[in-house]
Amino acid sequence: MKYADNKVTDLKIAYIGGGSRGWAWTFMTDLSMDDSLSGTIRLYDIDESASKSNEIIGNKLTSREDTIGKWNYETSGSLEEALTGCDFAVISILPGTFDEMESDVHLPERLGIYQSVGDTAGPGGMIRALRTIPMFVTIAEAIKEYAPEAWVINYTNPMSLCVKTLYHVFPQIKAFGCCHEVFGTQKVLKGICEEALGLKDLDRRDIHVNVLGINHFTWFDQASYKGIDLFPVYRDYIDSHYEEGYSEPDKNWANSTFECAHRLKFDLFCRYGLIAAAGDRHLAEFMPGEEYLKDPETVKSWKFGLTTVAWRKEDLKKRLERSHRLVNGEEEIQLKPSGEEGILLIKSLCGLARTISNVNIPNTGLQIPNLPEHAIVETNAVFARDSIKPVIAGSIPENILELITPHTDNHERILKAALTCDRTLVYEAFAADPLVKGRATEAEIKSLADDMINNTMKYLPEGWK
């Protein structure tokens, strides 16, 4: 890459999962709206035809007069071709298909174990990890060989185990995980602040927070807007709105299984004293199964939903149809900022800005002193030229640490299970998971784990058979 006149040109970015019909389009759109970066995006995907479609879509976007960020999109036929000489690598893949995810999410329901997402924690998150980790081993080995100095940005779930695998294979890798859940909670605080204090048009970035926890189970122990401590504001709002929750503008939890009324957040604040900083659907899966996910009626009472995989399959059909329209010029991508910070972080690492944002990286700096060094934690960090410096977040309160520890312990079990093809570790991890613990017999847990493993077997190494 070349730096001149406060711009970076000839930047080379490998996009692994370049056939994406979601994140790739978001990434392209954000790039096209910023003229301080330009270069080449190398799209690599095991479905090369999907990358070819995105190559056409990306280059159509670049050719438009109303786009100021100009990029050349190329399909790469291998990881070697995509990664060699690249400055950044973005990883955004779907491990397996929605058929495997259907098993991840819905098979545990036979034991009365419900999951609202199924991609991070719980039985679904762990089985998803078993098929994702071998893919990330391959990716990490390729980065080590072909692009050891590149910055690696992961968007794939389960986030913690994906990042953990990258560092396990290549300890010197410069990798981090990005997640927008913290932004969503900042937006909730922004809305409550505007409503409660009569303020207008706040920027969620002006809601300053201290972030500590693990991905999708993240917490704020400080939150402020300029000189205002938002904890008393949040507490007063909960006292007045506990039953109905918080309704975001233009969103309704009852019309979309991806939305919530934030009642679960409110309840966690009342119980634990910190602001839980992820969507209610994610937070619920880290808590004991008899609480928020006991059954569908309990879920409904907390005003969030169980996302069905049938919906995801139908949505994929619509995305494929949209891809066809975009390729053929029957539709254009709208130039609307996504609200993600990936482009800003790339600019910061190139030296064009200095940014503080939440990030998922190893706890080697003891950002959270009472979690293990080998844990992947989510805290704030300072992004500057070729540098990520984690912010010391401080210790997690003991009552919340007790909730987090079973999950960091399971990250160790599942990584080892994936690398050694050890079913015993999977049984142990299932039994220790809060959604499962105390709700099934040992025989039921083994049977469930075996059936879920068998349903994803084609993505697993030979040793599992």
Tab-separated table of N, CA and C in Angstrom, residues 83 136-146 166 169-170:
chain	number	residue	atom	x	y	z
A	83	LEU	N	-4.198	-14.335	-0.576
A	83	LEU	CA	-3.447	-13.811	0.567
A	83	LEU	C	-2.068	-13.260	0.218
A	136	PHE	N	-10.733	-22.747	10.172
A	136	PHE	CA	-9.874	-21.670	10.638
A	136	PHE	C	-8.428	-22.138	10.827
A	137	VAL	N	-8.229	-23.403	11.092
A	137	VAL	CA	-6.862	-23.944	11.112
A	137	VAL	C	-6.239	-23.788	9.728
A	138	THR	N	-6.995	-24.168	8.698
A	138	THR	CA	-6.509	-24.038	7.321
A	138	THR	C	-6.227	-22.578	6.974
A	139	ILE	N	-7.139	-21.688	7.348
A	139	ILE	CA	-6.971	-20.265	7.051
A	139	ILE	C	-5.746	-19.708	7.780
A	140	ALA	N	-5.588	-20.059	9.059
A	140	ALA	CA	-4.455	-19.557	9.841
A	140	ALA	C	-3.134	-20.042	9.265
A	141	GLU	N	-3.086	-21.300	8.862
A	141	GLU	CA	-1.861	-21.833	8.263
A	141	GLU	C	-1.530	-21.103	6.964
A	142	ALA	N	-2.566	-20.784	6.186
A	142	ALA	CA	-2.334	-20.060	4.930
A	142	ALA	C	-1.856	-18.635	5.196
A	143	ILE	N	-2.436	-17.985	6.198
A	143	ILE	CA	-1.984	-16.634	6.554
A	143	ILE	C	-0.525	-16.673	7.013
A	144	LYS	N	-0.190	-17.654	7.823
A	144	LYS	CA	1.190	-17.793	8.304
A	144	LYS	C	2.165	-17.942	7.147
A	145	GLU	N	1.759	-18.677	6.105
A	145	GLU	CA	2.655	-18.933	4.984
A	145	GLU	C	2.691	-17.787	3.981
A	146	TYR	N	1.529	-17.204	3.687
A	146	TYR	CA	1.455	-16.272	2.560
A	146	TYR	C	1.302	-14.795	2.954
A	166	LEU	N	-7.202	-18.997	15.458
A	166	LEU	CA	-6.189	-18.283	14.687
A	166	LEU	C	-4.900	-18.118	15.489
A	169	VAL	N	-2.999	-21.562	16.177
A	169	VAL	CA	-2.224	-22.060	15.041
A	169	VAL	C	-1.031	-21.157	14.745
A	170	PHE	N	-1.229	-19.852	14.864
A	170	PHE	CA	-0.195	-18.879	14.483
A	170	PHE	C	-0.143	-17.799	15.569
